[in-house]
Short mmCIF file of N, CA and C in Angstrom, two decimals:
data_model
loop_
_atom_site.label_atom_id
_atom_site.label_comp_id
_atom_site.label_asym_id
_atom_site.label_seq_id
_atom_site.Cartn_x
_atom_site.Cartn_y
_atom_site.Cartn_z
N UNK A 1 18.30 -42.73 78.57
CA UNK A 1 16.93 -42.32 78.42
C UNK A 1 16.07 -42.86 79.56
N UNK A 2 16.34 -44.41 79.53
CA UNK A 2 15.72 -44.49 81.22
C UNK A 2 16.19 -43.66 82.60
N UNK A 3 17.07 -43.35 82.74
CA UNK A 3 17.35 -42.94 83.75
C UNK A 3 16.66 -41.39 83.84
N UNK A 4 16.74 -40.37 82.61
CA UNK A 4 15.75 -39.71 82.58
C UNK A 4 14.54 -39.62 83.05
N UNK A 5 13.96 -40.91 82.65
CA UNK A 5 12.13 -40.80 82.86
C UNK A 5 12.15 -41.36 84.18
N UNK A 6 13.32 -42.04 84.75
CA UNK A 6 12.88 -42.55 86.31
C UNK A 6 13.41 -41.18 87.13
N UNK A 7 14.07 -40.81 86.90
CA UNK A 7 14.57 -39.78 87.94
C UNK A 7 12.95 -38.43 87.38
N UNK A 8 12.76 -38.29 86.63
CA UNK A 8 11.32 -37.31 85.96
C UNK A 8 10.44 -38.20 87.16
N UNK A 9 10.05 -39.47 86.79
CA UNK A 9 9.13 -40.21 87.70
C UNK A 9 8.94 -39.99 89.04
N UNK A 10 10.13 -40.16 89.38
CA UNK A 10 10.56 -39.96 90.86
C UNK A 10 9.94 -38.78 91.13
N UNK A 11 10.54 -37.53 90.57
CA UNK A 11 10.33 -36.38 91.30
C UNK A 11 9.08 -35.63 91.32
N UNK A 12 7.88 -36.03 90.17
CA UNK A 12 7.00 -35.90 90.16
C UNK A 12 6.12 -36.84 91.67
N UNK A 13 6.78 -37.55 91.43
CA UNK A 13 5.54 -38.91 92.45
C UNK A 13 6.00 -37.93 93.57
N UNK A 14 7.64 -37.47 94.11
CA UNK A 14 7.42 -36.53 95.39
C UNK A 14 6.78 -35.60 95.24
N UNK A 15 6.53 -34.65 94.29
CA UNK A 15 5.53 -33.25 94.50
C UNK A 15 4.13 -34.08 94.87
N UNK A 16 3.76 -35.29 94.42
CA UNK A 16 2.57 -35.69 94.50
C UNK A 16 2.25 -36.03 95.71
N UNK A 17 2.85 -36.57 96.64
CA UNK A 17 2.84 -36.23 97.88
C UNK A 17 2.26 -35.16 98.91
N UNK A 18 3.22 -33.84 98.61
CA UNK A 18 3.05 -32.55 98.77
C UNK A 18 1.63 -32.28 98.56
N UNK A 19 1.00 -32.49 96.97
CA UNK A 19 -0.31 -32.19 96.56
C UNK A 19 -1.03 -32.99 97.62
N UNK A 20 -1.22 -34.36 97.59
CA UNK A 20 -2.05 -35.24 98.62
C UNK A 20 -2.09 -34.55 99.77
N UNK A 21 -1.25 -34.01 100.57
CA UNK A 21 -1.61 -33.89 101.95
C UNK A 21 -1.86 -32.49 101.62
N UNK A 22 -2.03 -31.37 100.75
CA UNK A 22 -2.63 -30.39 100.69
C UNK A 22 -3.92 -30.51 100.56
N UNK A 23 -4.17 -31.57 99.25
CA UNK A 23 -5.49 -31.74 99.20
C UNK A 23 -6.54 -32.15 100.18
N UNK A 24 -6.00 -33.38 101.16
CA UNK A 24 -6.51 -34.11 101.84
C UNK A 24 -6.53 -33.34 103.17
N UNK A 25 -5.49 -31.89 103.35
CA UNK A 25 -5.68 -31.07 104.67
C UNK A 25 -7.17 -30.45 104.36
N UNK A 26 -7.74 -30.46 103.38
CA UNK A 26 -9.13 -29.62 102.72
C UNK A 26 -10.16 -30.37 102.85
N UNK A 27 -9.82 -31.51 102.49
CA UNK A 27 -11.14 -33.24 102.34
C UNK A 27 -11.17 -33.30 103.63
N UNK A 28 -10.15 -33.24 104.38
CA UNK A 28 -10.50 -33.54 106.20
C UNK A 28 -11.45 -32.92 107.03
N UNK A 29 -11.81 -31.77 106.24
CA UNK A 29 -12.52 -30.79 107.35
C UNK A 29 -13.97 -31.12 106.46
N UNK A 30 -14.12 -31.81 105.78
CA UNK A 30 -15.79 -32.42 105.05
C UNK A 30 -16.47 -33.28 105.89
N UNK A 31 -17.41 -33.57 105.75
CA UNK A 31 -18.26 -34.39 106.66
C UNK A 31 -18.88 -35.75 106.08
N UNK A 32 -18.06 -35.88 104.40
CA UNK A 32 -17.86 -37.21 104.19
C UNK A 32 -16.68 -37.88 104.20
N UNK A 33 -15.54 -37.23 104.73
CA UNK A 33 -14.49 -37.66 104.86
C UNK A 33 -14.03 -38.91 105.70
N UNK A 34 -15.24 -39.26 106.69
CA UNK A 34 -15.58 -40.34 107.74
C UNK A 34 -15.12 -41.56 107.01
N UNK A 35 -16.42 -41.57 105.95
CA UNK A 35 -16.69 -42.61 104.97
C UNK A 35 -15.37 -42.76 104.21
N UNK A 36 -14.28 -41.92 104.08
CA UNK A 36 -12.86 -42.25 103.23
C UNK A 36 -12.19 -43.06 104.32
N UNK A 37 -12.11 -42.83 105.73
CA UNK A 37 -11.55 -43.08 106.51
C UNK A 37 -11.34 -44.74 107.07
N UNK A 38 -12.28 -45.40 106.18
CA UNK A 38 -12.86 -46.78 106.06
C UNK A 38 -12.74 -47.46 105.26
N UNK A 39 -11.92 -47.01 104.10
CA UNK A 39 -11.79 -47.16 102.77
C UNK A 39 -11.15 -48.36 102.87
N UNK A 40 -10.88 -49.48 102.32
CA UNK A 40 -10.55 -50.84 102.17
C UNK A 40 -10.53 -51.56 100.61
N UNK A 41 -9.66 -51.56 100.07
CA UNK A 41 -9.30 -51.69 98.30
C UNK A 41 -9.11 -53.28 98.89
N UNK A 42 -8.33 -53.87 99.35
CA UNK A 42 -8.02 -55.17 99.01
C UNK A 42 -8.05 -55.60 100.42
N UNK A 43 -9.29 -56.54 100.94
CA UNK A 43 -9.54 -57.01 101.93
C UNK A 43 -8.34 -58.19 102.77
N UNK A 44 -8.24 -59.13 101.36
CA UNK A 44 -7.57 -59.69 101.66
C UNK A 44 -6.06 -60.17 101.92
N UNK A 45 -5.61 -60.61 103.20
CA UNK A 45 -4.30 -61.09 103.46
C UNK A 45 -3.30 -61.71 102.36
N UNK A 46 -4.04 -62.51 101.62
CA UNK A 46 -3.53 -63.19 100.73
C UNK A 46 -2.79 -62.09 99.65
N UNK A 47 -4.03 -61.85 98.86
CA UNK A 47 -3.78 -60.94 97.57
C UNK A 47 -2.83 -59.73 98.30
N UNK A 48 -3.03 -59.59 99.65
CA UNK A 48 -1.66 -58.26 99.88
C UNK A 48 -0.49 -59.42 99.75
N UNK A 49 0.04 -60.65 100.26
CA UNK A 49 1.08 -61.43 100.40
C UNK A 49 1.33 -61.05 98.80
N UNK A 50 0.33 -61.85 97.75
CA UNK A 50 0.76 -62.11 96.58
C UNK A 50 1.16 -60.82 96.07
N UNK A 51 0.81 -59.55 95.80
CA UNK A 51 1.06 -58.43 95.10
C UNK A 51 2.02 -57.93 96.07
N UNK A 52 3.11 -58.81 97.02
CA UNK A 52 4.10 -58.26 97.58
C UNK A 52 4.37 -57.42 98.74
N UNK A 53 3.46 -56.83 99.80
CA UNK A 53 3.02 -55.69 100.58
C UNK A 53 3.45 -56.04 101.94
N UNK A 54 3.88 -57.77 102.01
CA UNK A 54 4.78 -57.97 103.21
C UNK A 54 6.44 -57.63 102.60
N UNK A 55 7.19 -57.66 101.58
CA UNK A 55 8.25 -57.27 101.34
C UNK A 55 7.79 -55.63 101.70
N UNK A 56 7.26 -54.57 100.81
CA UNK A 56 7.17 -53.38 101.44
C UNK A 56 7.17 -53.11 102.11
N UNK A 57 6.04 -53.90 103.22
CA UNK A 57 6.61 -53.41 104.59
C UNK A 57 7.76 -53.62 105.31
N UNK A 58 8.49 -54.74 104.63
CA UNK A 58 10.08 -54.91 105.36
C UNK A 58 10.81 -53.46 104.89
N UNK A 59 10.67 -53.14 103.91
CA UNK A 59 11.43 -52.14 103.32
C UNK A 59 11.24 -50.63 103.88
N UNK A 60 10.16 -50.60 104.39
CA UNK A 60 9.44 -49.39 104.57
C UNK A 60 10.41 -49.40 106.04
N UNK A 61 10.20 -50.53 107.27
CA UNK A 61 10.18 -50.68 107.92
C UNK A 61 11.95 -50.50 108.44
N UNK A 62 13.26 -51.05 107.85
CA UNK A 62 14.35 -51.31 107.52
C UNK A 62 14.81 -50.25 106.44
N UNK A 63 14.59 -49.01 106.07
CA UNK A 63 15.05 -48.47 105.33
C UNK A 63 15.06 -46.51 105.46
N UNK A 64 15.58 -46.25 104.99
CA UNK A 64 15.18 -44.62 105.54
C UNK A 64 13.94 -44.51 105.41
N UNK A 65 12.29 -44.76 104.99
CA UNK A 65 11.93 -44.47 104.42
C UNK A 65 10.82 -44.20 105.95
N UNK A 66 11.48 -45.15 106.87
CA UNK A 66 10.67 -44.92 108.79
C UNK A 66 10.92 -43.80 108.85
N UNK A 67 11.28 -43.10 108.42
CA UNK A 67 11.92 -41.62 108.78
C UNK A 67 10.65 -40.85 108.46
N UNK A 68 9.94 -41.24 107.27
CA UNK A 68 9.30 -40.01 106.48
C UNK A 68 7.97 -39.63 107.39
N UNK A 69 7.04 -40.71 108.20
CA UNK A 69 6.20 -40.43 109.36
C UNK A 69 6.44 -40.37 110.34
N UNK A 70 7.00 -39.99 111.43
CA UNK A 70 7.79 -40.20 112.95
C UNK A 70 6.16 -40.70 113.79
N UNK A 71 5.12 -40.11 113.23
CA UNK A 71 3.74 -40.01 114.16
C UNK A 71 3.50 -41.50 114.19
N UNK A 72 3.96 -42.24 112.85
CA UNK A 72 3.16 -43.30 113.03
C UNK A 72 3.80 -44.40 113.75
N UNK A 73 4.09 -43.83 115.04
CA UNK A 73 5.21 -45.01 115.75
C UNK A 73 4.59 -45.65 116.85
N UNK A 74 4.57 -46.47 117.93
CA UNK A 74 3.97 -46.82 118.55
C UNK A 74 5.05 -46.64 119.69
N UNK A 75 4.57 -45.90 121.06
CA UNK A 75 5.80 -45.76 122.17
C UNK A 75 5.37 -47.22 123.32
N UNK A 76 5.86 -47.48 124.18
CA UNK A 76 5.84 -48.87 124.56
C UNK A 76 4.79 -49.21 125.33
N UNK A 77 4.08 -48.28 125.85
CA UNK A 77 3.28 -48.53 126.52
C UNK A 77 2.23 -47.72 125.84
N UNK A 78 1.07 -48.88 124.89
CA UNK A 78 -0.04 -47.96 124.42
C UNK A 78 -1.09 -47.88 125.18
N UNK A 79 -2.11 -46.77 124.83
CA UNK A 79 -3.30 -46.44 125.42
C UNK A 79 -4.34 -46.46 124.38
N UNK A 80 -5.70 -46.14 124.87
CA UNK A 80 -6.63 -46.06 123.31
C UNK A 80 -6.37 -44.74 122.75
N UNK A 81 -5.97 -43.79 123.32
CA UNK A 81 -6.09 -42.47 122.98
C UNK A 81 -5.06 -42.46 121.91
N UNK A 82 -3.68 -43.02 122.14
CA UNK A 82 -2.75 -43.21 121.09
C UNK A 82 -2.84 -44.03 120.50
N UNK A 83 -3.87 -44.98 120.31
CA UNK A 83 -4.51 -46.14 119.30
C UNK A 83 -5.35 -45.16 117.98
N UNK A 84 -6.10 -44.47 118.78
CA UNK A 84 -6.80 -43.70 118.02
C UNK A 84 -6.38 -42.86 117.21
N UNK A 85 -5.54 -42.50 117.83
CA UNK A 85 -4.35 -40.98 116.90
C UNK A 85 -3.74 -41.33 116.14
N UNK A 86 -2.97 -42.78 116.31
CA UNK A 86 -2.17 -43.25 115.31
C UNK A 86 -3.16 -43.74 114.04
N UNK A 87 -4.22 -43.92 114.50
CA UNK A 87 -5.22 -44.56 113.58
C UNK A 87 -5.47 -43.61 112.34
N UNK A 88 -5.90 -42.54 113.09
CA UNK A 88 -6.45 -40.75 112.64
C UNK A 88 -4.66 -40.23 111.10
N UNK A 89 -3.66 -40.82 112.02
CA UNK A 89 -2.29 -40.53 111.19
C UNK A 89 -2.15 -41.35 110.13
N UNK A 90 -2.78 -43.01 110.48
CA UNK A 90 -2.92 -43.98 109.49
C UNK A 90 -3.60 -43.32 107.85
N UNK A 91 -4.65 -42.85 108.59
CA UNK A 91 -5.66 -42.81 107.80
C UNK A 91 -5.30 -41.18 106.88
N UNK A 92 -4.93 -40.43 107.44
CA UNK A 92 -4.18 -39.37 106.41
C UNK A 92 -2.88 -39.74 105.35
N UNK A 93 -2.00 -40.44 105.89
CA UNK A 93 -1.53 -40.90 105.27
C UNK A 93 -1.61 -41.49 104.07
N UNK A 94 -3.05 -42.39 104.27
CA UNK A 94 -3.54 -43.06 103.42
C UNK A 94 -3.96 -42.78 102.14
N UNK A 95 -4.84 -41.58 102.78
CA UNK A 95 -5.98 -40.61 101.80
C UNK A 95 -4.64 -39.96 101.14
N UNK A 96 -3.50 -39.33 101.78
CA UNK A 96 -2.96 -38.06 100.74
C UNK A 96 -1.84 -39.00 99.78
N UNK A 97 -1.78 -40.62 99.99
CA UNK A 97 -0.89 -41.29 99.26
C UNK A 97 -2.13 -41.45 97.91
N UNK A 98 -3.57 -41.15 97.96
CA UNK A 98 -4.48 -42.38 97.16
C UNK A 98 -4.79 -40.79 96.15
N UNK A 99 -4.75 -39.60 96.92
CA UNK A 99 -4.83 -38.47 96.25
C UNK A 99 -3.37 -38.18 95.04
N UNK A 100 -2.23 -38.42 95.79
CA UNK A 100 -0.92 -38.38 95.06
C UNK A 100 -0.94 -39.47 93.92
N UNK A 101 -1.33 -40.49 94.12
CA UNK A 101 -1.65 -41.65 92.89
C UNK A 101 -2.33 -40.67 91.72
N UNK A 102 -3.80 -40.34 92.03
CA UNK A 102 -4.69 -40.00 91.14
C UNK A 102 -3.60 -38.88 90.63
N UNK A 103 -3.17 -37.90 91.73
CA UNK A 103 -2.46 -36.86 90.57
C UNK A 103 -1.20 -37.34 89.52
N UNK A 104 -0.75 -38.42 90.14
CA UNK A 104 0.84 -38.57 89.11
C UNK A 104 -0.43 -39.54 87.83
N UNK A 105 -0.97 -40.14 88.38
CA UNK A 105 -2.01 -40.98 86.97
C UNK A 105 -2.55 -39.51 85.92
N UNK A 106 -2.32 -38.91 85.99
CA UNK A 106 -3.14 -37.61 85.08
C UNK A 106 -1.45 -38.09 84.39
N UNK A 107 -0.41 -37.38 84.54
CA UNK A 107 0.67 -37.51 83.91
C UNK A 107 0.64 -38.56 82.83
N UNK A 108 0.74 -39.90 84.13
CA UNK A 108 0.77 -41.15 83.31
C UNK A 108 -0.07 -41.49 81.85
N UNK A 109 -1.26 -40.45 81.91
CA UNK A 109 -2.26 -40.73 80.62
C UNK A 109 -1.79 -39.90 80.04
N UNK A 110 -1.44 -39.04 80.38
CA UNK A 110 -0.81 -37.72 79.10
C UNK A 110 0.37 -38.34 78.38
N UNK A 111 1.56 -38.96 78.95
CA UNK A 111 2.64 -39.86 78.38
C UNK A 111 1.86 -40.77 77.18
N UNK A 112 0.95 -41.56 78.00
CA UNK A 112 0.68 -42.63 76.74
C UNK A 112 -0.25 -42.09 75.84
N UNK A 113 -0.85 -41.06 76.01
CA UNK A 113 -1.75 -40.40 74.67
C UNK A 113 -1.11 -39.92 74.13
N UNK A 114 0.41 -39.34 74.59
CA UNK A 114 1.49 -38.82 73.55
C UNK A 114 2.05 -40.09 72.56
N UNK A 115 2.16 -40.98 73.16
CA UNK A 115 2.42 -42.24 72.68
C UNK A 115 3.80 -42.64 73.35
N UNK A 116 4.03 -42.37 74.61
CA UNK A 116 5.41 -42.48 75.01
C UNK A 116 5.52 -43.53 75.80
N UNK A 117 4.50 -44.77 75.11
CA UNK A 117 4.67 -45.48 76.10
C UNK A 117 5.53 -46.56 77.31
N UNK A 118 6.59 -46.64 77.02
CA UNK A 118 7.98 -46.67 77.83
C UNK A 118 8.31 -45.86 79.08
N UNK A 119 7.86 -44.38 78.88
CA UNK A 119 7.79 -43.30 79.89
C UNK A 119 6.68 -43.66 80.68
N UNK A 120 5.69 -43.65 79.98
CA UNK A 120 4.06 -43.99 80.34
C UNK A 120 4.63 -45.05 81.82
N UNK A 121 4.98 -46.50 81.16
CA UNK A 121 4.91 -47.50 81.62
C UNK A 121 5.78 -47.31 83.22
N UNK A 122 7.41 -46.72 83.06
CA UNK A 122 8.11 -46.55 84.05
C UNK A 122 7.16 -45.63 85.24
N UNK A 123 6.74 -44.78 84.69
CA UNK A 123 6.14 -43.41 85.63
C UNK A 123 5.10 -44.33 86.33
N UNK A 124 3.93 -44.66 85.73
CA UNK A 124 2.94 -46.32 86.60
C UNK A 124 3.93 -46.66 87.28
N UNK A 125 4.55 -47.49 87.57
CA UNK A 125 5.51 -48.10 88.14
C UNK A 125 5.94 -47.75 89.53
N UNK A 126 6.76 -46.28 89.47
CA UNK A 126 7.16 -45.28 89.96
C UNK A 126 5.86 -44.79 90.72
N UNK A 127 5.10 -44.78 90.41
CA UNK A 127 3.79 -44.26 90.94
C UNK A 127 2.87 -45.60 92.14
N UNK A 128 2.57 -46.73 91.46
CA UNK A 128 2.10 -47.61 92.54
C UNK A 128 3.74 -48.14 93.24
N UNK A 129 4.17 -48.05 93.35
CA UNK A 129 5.71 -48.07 94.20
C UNK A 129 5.29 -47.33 95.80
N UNK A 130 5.26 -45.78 95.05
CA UNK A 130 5.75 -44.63 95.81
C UNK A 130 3.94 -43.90 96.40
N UNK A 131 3.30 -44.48 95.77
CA UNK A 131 1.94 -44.08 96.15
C UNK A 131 0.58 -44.87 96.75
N UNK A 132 0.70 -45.99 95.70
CA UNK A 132 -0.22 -47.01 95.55
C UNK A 132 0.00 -48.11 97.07
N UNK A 133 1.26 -48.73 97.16
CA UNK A 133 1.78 -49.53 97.97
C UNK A 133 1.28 -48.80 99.40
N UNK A 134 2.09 -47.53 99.81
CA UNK A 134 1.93 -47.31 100.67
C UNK A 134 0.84 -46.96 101.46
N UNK A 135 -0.53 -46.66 100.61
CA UNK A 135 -1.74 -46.34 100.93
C UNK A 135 -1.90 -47.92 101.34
N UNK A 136 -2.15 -49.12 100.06
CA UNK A 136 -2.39 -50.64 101.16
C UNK A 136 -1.95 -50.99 102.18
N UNK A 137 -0.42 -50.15 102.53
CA UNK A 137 0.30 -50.72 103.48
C UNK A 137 -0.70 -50.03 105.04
N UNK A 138 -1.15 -48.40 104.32
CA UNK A 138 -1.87 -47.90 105.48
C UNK A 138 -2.90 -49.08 105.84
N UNK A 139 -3.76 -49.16 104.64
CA UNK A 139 -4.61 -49.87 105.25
C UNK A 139 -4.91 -51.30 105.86
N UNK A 140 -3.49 -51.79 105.59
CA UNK A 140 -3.44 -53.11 106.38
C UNK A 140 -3.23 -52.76 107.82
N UNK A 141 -2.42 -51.69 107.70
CA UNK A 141 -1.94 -51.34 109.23
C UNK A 141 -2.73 -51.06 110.21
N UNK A 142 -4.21 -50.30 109.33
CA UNK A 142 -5.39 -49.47 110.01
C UNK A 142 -6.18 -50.95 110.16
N UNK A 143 -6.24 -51.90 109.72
CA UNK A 143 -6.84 -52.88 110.02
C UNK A 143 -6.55 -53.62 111.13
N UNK A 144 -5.38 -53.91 111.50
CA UNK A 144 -4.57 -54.30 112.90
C UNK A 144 -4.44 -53.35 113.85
N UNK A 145 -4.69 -51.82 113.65
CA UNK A 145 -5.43 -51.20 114.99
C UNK A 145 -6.79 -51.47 115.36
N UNK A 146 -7.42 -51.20 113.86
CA UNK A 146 -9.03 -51.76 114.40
C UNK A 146 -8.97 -53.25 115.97
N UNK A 147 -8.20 -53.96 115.22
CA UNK A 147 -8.34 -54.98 115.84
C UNK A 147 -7.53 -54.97 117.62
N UNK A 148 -6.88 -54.18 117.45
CA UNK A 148 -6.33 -53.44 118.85
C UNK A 148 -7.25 -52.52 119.33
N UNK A 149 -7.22 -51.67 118.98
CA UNK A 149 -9.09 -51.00 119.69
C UNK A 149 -9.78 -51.93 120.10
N UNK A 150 -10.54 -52.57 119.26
CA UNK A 150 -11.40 -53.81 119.69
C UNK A 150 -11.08 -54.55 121.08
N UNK A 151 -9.38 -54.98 121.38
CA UNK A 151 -9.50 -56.14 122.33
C UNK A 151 -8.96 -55.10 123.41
N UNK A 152 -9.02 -53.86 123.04
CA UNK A 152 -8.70 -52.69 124.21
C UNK A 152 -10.15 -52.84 125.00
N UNK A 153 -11.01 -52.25 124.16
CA UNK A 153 -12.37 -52.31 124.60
C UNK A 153 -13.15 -53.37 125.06
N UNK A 154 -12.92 -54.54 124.68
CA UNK A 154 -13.30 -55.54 125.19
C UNK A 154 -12.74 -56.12 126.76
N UNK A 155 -11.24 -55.75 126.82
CA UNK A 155 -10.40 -55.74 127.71
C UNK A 155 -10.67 -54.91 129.35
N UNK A 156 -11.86 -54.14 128.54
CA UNK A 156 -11.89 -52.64 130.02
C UNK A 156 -12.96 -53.09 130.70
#
């Protein structure tokens, strides 16, 4: 029965994906979309250490999972222009992982208003894993370009 609701979990959290960057190809072309682009849930270094987000990134980093963005790579010799782009890739990423959350969370409440809560609980799970994580991971990442922009510009 678990293996059911995780493999269900799973494959939902990938369509949710799919949905995010559909949705977020639509939110991009808005003119408050700036203001998403800045978005910052957990400021701090620490609370990412404690809720684990340096293991994710080993995993992310060491695992097929480098595969799934090729854009967000850095080639050896950067410029601002590819500071910026990667930033611009950061930041979609971000938005269509935080859009894919909200959609697999509709599920997740429908499970536990059914009362399934076991399903409920795995699918959460399955969901800040495959959705949640990787949006903080954007935004730690988008935070250490900021800070590369910065000593670019200061640098010229």
């Amino acid at each position: 029965m678990i293996i059911k609701y995780l493999t269900y979990s799973i494959s939902i959290t990938f369509i949710s994906w799919m949905v995010g960057m559909i949705v977020n190809a639509f939110l991009s072309k808005k003119e408050s979309y700036k203001k998403l682009s800045n978005l910052n849930l957990i400021k701090s270094e620490t609370i990412n250490k404690r809720i684990g987000l340096k293991a994710f990134k080993w995993i992310v980093k060491n695992t097929f999972f480098k595969y799934f963005n090729p854009k967000l790579k850095f080639k050896k010799k950067v410029e601002i222009t590819d500071l910026n782009e990667i930033r611009k890739e950061m930041t979609f990423a971000e938005i269509s992982h935080f859009i894919g959350f909200g959609f697999v969370t509709f599920f997740v409440v429908a499970k536990l208003i059914k009362g399934n809560i076991i399903f409920g609980l795995i699918f959460m799970i399955v969901n800040v894993v495959m959705n949640l994580y990787p949006s903080l991971l954007q935004q730690e990442n988008k935070r250490r370009i900021d800070r590369l922009i910065k000593n670019y510009r200061e640098h010229q």
